[in-house]
Coordinates of C-alpha atoms in Angstrom, one line a residue:
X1 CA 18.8 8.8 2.6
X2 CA 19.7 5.5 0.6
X3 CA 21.9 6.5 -2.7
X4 CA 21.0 4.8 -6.0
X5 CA 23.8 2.9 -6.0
X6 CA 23.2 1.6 -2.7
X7 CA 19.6 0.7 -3.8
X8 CA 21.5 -1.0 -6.9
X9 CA 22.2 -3.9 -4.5
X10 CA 19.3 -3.3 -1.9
X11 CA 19.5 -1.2 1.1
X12 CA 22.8 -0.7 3.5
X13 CA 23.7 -3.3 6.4
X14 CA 21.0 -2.8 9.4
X15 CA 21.4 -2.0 12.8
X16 CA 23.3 -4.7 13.8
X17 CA 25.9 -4.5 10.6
X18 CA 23.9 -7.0 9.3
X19 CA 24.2 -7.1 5.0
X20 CA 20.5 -6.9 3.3
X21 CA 21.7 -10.0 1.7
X22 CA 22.2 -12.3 4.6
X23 CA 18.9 -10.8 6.2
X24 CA 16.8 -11.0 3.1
X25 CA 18.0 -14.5 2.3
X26 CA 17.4 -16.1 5.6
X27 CA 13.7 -14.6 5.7
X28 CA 12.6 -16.1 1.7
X29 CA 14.3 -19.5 3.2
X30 CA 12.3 -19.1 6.5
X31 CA 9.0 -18.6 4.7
X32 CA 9.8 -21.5 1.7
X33 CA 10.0 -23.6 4.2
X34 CA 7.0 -23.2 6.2
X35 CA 4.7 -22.5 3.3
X36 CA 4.1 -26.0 1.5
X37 CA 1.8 -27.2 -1.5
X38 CA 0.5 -31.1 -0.5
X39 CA 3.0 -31.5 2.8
X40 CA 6.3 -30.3 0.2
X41 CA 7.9 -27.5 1.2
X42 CA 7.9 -24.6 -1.5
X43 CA 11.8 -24.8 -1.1
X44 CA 11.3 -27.5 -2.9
X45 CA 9.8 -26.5 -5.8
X46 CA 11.5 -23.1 -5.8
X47 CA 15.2 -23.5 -6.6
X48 CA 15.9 -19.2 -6.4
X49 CA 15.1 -16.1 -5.8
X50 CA 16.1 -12.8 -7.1
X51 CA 15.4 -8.9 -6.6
X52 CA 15.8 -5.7 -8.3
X53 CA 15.4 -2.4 -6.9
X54 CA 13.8 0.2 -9.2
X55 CA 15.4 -0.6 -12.5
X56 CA 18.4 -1.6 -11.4
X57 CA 19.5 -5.4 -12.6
X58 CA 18.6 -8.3 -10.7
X59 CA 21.1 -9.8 -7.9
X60 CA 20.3 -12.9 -6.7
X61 CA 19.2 -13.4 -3.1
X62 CA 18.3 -17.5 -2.3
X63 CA 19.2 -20.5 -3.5
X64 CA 18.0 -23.7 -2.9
X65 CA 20.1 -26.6 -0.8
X66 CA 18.0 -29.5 -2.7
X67 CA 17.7 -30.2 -6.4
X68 CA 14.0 -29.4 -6.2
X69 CA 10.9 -31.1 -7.9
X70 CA 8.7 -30.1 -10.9
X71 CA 5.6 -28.9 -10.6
X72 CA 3.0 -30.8 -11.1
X73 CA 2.2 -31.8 -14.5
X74 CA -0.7 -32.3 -16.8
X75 CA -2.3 -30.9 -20.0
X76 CA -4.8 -27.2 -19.2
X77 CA -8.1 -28.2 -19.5
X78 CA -9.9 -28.1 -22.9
X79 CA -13.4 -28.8 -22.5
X80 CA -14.6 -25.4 -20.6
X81 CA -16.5 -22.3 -22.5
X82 CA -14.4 -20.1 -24.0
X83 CA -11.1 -19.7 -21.9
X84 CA -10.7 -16.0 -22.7
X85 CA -13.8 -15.4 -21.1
X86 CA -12.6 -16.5 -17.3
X87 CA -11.5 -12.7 -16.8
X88 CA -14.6 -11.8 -17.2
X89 CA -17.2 -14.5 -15.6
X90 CA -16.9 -15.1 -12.0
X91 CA -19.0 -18.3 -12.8
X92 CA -16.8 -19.2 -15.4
X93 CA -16.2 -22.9 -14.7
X94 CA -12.5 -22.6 -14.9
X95 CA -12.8 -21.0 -11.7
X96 CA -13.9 -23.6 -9.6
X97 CA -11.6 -25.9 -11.3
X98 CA -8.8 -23.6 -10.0
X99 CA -9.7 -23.0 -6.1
X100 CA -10.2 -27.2 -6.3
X101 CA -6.5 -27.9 -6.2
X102 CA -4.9 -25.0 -4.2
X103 CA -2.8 -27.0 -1.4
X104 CA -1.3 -24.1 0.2
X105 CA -0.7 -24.5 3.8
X106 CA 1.6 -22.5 6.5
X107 CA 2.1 -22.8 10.1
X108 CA 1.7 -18.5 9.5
X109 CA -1.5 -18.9 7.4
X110 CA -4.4 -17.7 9.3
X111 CA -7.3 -19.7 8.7
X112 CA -9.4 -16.9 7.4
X113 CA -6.8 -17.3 4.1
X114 CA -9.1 -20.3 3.2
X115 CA -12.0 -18.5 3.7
X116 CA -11.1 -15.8 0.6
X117 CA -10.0 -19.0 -1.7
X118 CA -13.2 -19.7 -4.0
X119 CA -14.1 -19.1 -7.1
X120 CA -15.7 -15.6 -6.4
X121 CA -12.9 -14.1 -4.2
X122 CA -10.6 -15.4 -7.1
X123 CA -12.1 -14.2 -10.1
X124 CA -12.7 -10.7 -8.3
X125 CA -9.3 -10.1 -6.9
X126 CA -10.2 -10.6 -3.6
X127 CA -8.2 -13.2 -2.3
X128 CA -5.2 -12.9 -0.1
X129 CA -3.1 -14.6 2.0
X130 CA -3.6 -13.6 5.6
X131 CA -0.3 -14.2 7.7
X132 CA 1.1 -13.9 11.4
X133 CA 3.6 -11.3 11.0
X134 CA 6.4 -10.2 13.1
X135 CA 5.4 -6.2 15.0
X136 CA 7.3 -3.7 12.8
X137 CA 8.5 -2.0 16.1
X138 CA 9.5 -5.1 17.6
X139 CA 11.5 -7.3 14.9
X140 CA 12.8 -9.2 17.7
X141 CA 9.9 -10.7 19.1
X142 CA 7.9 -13.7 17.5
X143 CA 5.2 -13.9 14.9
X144 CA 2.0 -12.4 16.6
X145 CA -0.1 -15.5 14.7
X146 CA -0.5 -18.5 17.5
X147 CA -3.2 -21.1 15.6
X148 CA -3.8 -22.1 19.5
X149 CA -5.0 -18.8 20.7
X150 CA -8.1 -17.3 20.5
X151 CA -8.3 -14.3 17.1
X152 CA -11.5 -13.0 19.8
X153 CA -9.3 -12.4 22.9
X154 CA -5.9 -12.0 21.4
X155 CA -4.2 -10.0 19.1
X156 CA -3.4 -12.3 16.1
X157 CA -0.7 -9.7 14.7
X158 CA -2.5 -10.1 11.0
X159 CA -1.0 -9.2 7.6
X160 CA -2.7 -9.6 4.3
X161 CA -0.8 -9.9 1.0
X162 CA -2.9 -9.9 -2.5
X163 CA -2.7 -13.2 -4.5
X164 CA -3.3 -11.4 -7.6
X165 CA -5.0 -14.3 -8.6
X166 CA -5.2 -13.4 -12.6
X167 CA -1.9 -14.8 -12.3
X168 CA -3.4 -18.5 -12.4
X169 CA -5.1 -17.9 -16.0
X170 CA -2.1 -16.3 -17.4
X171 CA -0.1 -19.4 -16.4
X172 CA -3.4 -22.3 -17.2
X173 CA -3.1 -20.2 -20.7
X174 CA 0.3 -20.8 -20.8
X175 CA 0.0 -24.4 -20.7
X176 CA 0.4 -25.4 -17.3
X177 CA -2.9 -27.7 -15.5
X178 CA -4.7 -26.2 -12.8
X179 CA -2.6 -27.7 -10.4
X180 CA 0.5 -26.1 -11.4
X181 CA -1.2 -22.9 -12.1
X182 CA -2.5 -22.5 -8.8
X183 CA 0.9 -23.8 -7.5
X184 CA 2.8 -21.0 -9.4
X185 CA 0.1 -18.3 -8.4
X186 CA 0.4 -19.2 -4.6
X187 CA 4.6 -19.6 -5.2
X188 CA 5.3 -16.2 -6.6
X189 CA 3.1 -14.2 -4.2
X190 CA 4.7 -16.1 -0.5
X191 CA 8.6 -15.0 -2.3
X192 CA 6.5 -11.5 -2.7
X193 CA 5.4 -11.5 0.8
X194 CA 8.6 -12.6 2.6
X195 CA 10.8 -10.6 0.1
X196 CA 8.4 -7.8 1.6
X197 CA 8.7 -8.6 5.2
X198 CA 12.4 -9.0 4.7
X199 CA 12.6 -5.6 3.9
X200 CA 10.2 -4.3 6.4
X201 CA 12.6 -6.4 9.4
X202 CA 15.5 -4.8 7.8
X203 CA 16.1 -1.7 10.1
X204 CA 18.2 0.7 11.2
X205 CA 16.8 0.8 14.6
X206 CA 13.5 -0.2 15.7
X207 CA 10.5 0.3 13.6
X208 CA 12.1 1.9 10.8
X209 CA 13.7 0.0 7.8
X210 CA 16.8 1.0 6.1
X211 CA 14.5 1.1 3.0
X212 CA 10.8 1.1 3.7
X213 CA 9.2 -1.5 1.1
X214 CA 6.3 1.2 1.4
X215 CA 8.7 4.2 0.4
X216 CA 6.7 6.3 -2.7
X217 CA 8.3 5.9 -6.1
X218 CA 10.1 2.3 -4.8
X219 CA 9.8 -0.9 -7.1
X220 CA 10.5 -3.8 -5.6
X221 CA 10.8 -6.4 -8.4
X222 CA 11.3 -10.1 -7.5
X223 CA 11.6 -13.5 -9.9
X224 CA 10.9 -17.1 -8.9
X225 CA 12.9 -19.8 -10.4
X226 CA 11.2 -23.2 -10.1
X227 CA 13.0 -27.0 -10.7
X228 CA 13.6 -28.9 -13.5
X229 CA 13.1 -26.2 -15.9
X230 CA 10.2 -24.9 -14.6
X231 CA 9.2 -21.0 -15.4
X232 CA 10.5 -17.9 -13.7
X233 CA 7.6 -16.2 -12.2
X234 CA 7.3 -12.3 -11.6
X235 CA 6.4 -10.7 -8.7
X236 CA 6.7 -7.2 -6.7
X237 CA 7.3 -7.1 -3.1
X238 CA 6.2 -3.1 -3.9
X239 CA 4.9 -1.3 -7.1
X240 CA 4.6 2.3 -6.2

């Protein structure tokens, strides 16, 4: 069992000897740079990351080599119904003004990802991103996911993670354009995903993680800090 004050800092040094540290920072800076918004790498953008365990204070995990770049930039948009009514109208035009500028691509993003990104899967909650993971009881082998094999004859080796799209009108509310709103949505949950997948490759021997990111009662919090004075975006790797 992992002690509190362990968990403080994240879980105990794998298999291997290995610190959660140095495993969890080379998997956020292996996924920030294959995930990119318009050809940019998200290490770009994102300039650190940082976790907390339960309620234990933050420790920082990543930081970026680069200075980074803003996110895009631009007024929210003003001539739509009443904004406060998106939550509630899947047809709400702001909507389809969102899923119009989401750039997200991966060499890990299954295709079907695109599929759940329109207005409908985003105003429901449906929409997630679908990524080639690596088998839990194999961390040493390579991402299942191969874009030039066939999902019908072969085991694509699927994950889903939730975009928890209401994210995007919280931050178009908060001042940010579409753009940037869709940018920060698709930011925060990819540092959510790898910060999850991390943990999950994090083992003691194979197939079980020094702490399961799936364990009952665990938080997992994690913060986004983006360039040039850019927010920090919340996210959770695991909410119990």
């Amino acid at each position: 069992m992992i002690k509190a004050t362990t968990i403080c800092q994240g879980p105990g040094p794998d298999a291997a000897g290995t610190t959660w540290t140095i495993h969890g920072a080379a998997m956020v800076d292996q996924w920030l740079h294959d995930f990119s918004w318009k050809k940019t790498p998200l290490a770009e953008f994102i300039t650190g990351v940082d976790v907390a365990f339960d309620e234990h204070p933050a420790t920082s995990l990543w930081r970026s080599a680069v200075p980074g770049r803003a996110v895009p930039s631009g007024p929210p948009l003003t001539n739509l119904p009443p904004l406060d009514e998106a939550p509630f109208n899947m047809w709400h035009p702001l909507w389809f003004e969102l899923v119009n500028v989401w750039h997200l691509t991966g060499t890990w993003l299954h295709p079907e990802s695109h599929f759940c990104t329109d207005q409908l899967a985003f105003a429901e909650e449906r929409a997630y991103l679908y990524v080639g993971c690596h088998d839990r009881e194999y961390p040493s082998g390579l991402r299942r996911y191969d874009p030039d094999r066939s999902p019908i004859s072969h085991d694509q080796g699927v994950t889903a993670f939730p975009l928890r799209t209401f994210r995007a009108l919280e931050f178009h509310a908060d001042g940010h354009c579409p753009e940037a709103a869709m940018l920060l949505c698709a930011g925060i949950a990819v540092v959510e995903s790898a910060v999850h997948e991390a943990l999950e490759m994090h083992q003691s021997s194979p197939g079980i993680p020094v702490l399961d990111p799936h364990a009952s009662g665990l938080t997992v919090k994690v913060t986004a800090h983006w360039a040039h004075g850019g927010p920090s975006t919340v996210g959770y790797a695991h909410v119990p």
